[in-house]
């Protein structure tokens, strides 16, 4: 049974959702939040409550009625989970048509039929267009919930047909407290909360995977790179292409890049990697902002790029030299004026 | 005992051994060595020949049977066996051991196949063949030896060719021995008086040169843009894989950048990357010739080309590869801004 306490921000985030459940529930809804923020889990609690036959006074699911039992066993006849058939593939138009068909029948047990789409950005363009009519005017007693980590990638026509649910994200202090309660040592909890304060579940997973150890190894490598020769950069690319887990490396690189941007704007308090502050400050001054942004864009696009089965060594070299270029331009200018 | 290519014809005039191994990467070379051996064998009374491959039974089985069959009519014969892979299966080496332990008096065994690598040459079966019989490993002429080889073949065919004709013929059939020898045969038919000039060669020949991705990378490294583009063009028309072309060029870009880094020792880099003498010099020269900034751009091009190959970018791949080749092969900027 899903419990509300598994999500750190739930106590604060639930009341607005409960109000929706008590009063008029929208038919087409959008839930937005980064992966690992608890938004998916919160949405699932919300769906349980929508299907429950005898919700509790706080509008959460009772967990004992027939509907809740069926839901727990994953065989609820009034809930359809629409997702890509394979990891990394798109949701096809046929799947969307079948889902629209599902919604057109009257509910069997619960008070409503529910369609859950995750992630909404996996809808293929044709599938998204085929979905418009259903979203615009769902059949009576049918509700559609779309989950998205990147709503900007949805079609504007889809976005405009959805009501965005109030999804409160966890704050830094909340996440730190929650991690402490789960048994993470004080200093590590503080570090993780600084790093991913709005993504407590990601932080917890990262702690279990030993990501902080990798961080201590990789950040010095990244920060030393601008002062080293090209040979060292090439060697680093090679060792990373063999050993590093790229999504974690991406998180680390992005946090550093964003810190450099923060420092350039004078936002010292919100710095993520404040344990490397002196080094970061010395680098931020000589960084070229344009190159900083284009490097950030490369790292941000990495998950999409990786799906294309790219040559990892060539890819990492490209990223590392984009990193290199943040300071190379300045170094050249400096050399010329000297 | 191992024979050299130059000793072969002299060896064939003497008494033949009981077993031979003929190895070359080019089918023409093994074919011709085999033909010469068969002709010599016939003169010495081995009139019958038999191919062990391609029958209903496995060749190794047939080889064993032949060894056991006491020849009733004492007919002298040559047995030809072609190796499909450089590593014969266990029953194959067993059959070979069995044969070599006491070869029949009235048969010559001829094994032919692709050129064995260093490891294969150390294997037991190969050593046994070498000690009990003779092996001949032939190398295809490369580089400067190639026009000489073409010239010799023309002379052998009774054709008198001028220097330009030799040059055209060798460049149009580079790396493709079989095509070259067929072209010469065709020229022999067409040139009545035995005189061949460049125009005659061009009239008869299509471009049948064959190159590998290594030829592409080498030509670019040596700074021969024209030749490198031709190699790339041939690869594109043939079965060249863009991924492999990119792999070869990208590897060189990395090596060149590493060579330009003063903190990296060239010697240890070469031994770690297993780069051997002629390439070492080409790499050194190219590292001097090209600027670091240019090579970094080349590295970025590699990433862009990889994106094209993997379908992320719909623009065609080959022109981008040509740009990359030219970046490596072309003359760099005058070189004074090499230091980074």
mmCIF file with all atom_site columns, C-alpha atoms in Angstrom, chain B residues 216-217 219-233 245 249 253 256 286 289-291 294-295 297-298 301 305 317-333:
data_model
loop_
_atom_site.group_PDB
_atom_site.id
_atom_site.type_symbol
_atom_site.label_atom_id
_atom_site.label_alt_id
_atom_site.label_comp_id
_atom_site.label_asym_id
_atom_site.label_entity_id
_atom_site.label_seq_id
_atom_site.pdbx_PDB_ins_code
_atom_site.Cartn_x
_atom_site.Cartn_y
_atom_site.Cartn_z
_atom_site.occupancy
_atom_site.B_iso_or_equiv
_atom_site.pdbx_formal_charge
_atom_site.auth_seq_id
_atom_site.auth_comp_id
_atom_site.auth_asym_id
_atom_site.auth_atom_id
_atom_site.pdbx_PDB_model_num
ATOM 1  C CA . UNK B 1 216 ? 42.349 6.241  -45.854 1.00 0.00 ? 216 UNK B CA 1
ATOM 2  C CA . UNK B 1 217 ? 43.836 7.174  -42.492 1.00 0.00 ? 217 UNK B CA 1
ATOM 3  C CA . UNK B 1 219 ? 46.878 8.866  -46.853 1.00 0.00 ? 219 UNK B CA 1
ATOM 4  C CA . UNK B 1 220 ? 45.404 11.633 -44.721 1.00 0.00 ? 220 UNK B CA 1
ATOM 5  C CA . UNK B 1 221 ? 48.284 11.416 -42.255 1.00 0.00 ? 221 UNK B CA 1
ATOM 6  C CA . UNK B 1 222 ? 50.904 11.568 -45.002 1.00 0.00 ? 222 UNK B CA 1
ATOM 7  C CA . UNK B 1 223 ? 49.305 14.803 -46.153 1.00 0.00 ? 223 UNK B CA 1
ATOM 8  C CA . UNK B 1 224 ? 48.144 13.555 -49.553 1.00 0.00 ? 224 UNK B CA 1
ATOM 9  C CA . UNK B 1 225 ? 44.736 15.201 -49.915 1.00 0.00 ? 225 UNK B CA 1
ATOM 10 C CA . UNK B 1 226 ? 44.196 14.083 -53.506 1.00 0.00 ? 226 UNK B CA 1
ATOM 11 C CA . UNK B 1 227 ? 44.968 10.451 -52.827 1.00 0.00 ? 227 UNK B CA 1
ATOM 12 C CA . UNK B 1 228 ? 43.027 10.478 -49.557 1.00 0.00 ? 228 UNK B CA 1
ATOM 13 C CA . UNK B 1 229 ? 39.912 11.781 -51.298 1.00 0.00 ? 229 UNK B CA 1
ATOM 14 C CA . UNK B 1 230 ? 40.231 9.114  -53.959 1.00 0.00 ? 230 UNK B CA 1
ATOM 15 C CA . UNK B 1 231 ? 40.499 6.419  -51.295 1.00 0.00 ? 231 UNK B CA 1
ATOM 16 C CA . UNK B 1 232 ? 37.425 7.833  -49.568 1.00 0.00 ? 232 UNK B CA 1
ATOM 17 C CA . UNK B 1 233 ? 35.555 7.883  -52.866 1.00 0.00 ? 233 UNK B CA 1
ATOM 18 C CA . UNK B 1 245 ? 36.132 5.354  -41.533 1.00 0.00 ? 245 UNK B CA 1
ATOM 19 C CA . UNK B 1 249 ? 40.241 9.051  -38.555 1.00 0.00 ? 249 UNK B CA 1
ATOM 20 C CA . UNK B 1 253 ? 43.087 12.862 -34.341 1.00 0.00 ? 253 UNK B CA 1
ATOM 21 C CA . UNK B 1 256 ? 48.009 13.673 -33.037 1.00 0.00 ? 256 UNK B CA 1
ATOM 22 C CA . UNK B 1 286 ? 51.426 15.391 -39.244 1.00 0.00 ? 286 UNK B CA 1
ATOM 23 C CA . UNK B 1 289 ? 52.162 20.113 -39.713 1.00 0.00 ? 289 UNK B CA 1
ATOM 24 C CA . UNK B 1 290 ? 48.741 20.586 -38.057 1.00 0.00 ? 290 UNK B CA 1
ATOM 25 C CA . UNK B 1 291 ? 47.661 23.142 -35.474 1.00 0.00 ? 291 UNK B CA 1
ATOM 26 C CA . UNK B 1 294 ? 42.564 22.620 -36.096 1.00 0.00 ? 294 UNK B CA 1
ATOM 27 C CA . UNK B 1 295 ? 42.751 19.193 -34.524 1.00 0.00 ? 295 UNK B CA 1
ATOM 28 C CA . UNK B 1 297 ? 37.912 21.292 -34.504 1.00 0.00 ? 297 UNK B CA 1
ATOM 29 C CA . UNK B 1 298 ? 38.474 17.954 -36.202 1.00 0.00 ? 298 UNK B CA 1
ATOM 30 C CA . UNK B 1 301 ? 33.662 17.266 -36.406 1.00 0.00 ? 301 UNK B CA 1
ATOM 31 C CA . UNK B 1 305 ? 29.714 12.995 -37.968 1.00 0.00 ? 305 UNK B CA 1
ATOM 32 C CA . UNK B 1 317 ? 27.654 11.616 -43.892 1.00 0.00 ? 317 UNK B CA 1
ATOM 33 C CA . UNK B 1 318 ? 30.183 11.239 -46.690 1.00 0.00 ? 318 UNK B CA 1
ATOM 34 C CA . UNK B 1 319 ? 30.750 14.933 -47.483 1.00 0.00 ? 319 UNK B CA 1
ATOM 35 C CA . UNK B 1 320 ? 31.415 15.520 -43.788 1.00 0.00 ? 320 UNK B CA 1
ATOM 36 C CA . UNK B 1 321 ? 33.900 12.659 -43.781 1.00 0.00 ? 321 UNK B CA 1
ATOM 37 C CA . UNK B 1 322 ? 35.608 14.244 -46.804 1.00 0.00 ? 322 UNK B CA 1
ATOM 38 C CA . UNK B 1 323 ? 35.891 17.508 -44.873 1.00 0.00 ? 323 UNK B CA 1
ATOM 39 C CA . UNK B 1 324 ? 37.430 15.667 -41.964 1.00 0.00 ? 324 UNK B CA 1
ATOM 40 C CA . UNK B 1 325 ? 39.904 13.881 -44.241 1.00 0.00 ? 325 UNK B CA 1
ATOM 41 C CA . UNK B 1 326 ? 40.928 17.200 -45.770 1.00 0.00 ? 326 UNK B CA 1
ATOM 42 C CA . UNK B 1 327 ? 41.307 18.720 -42.349 1.00 0.00 ? 327 UNK B CA 1
ATOM 43 C CA . UNK B 1 328 ? 43.902 16.078 -41.515 1.00 0.00 ? 328 UNK B CA 1
ATOM 44 C CA . UNK B 1 329 ? 45.483 15.801 -44.967 1.00 0.00 ? 329 UNK B CA 1
ATOM 45 C CA . UNK B 1 330 ? 45.387 19.415 -46.024 1.00 0.00 ? 330 UNK B CA 1
ATOM 46 C CA . UNK B 1 331 ? 48.211 21.787 -45.274 1.00 0.00 ? 331 UNK B CA 1
ATOM 47 C CA . UNK B 1 332 ? 47.656 23.403 -41.927 1.00 0.00 ? 332 UNK B CA 1
ATOM 48 C CA . UNK B 1 333 ? 47.972 27.130 -41.332 1.00 0.00 ? 333 UNK B CA 1
#
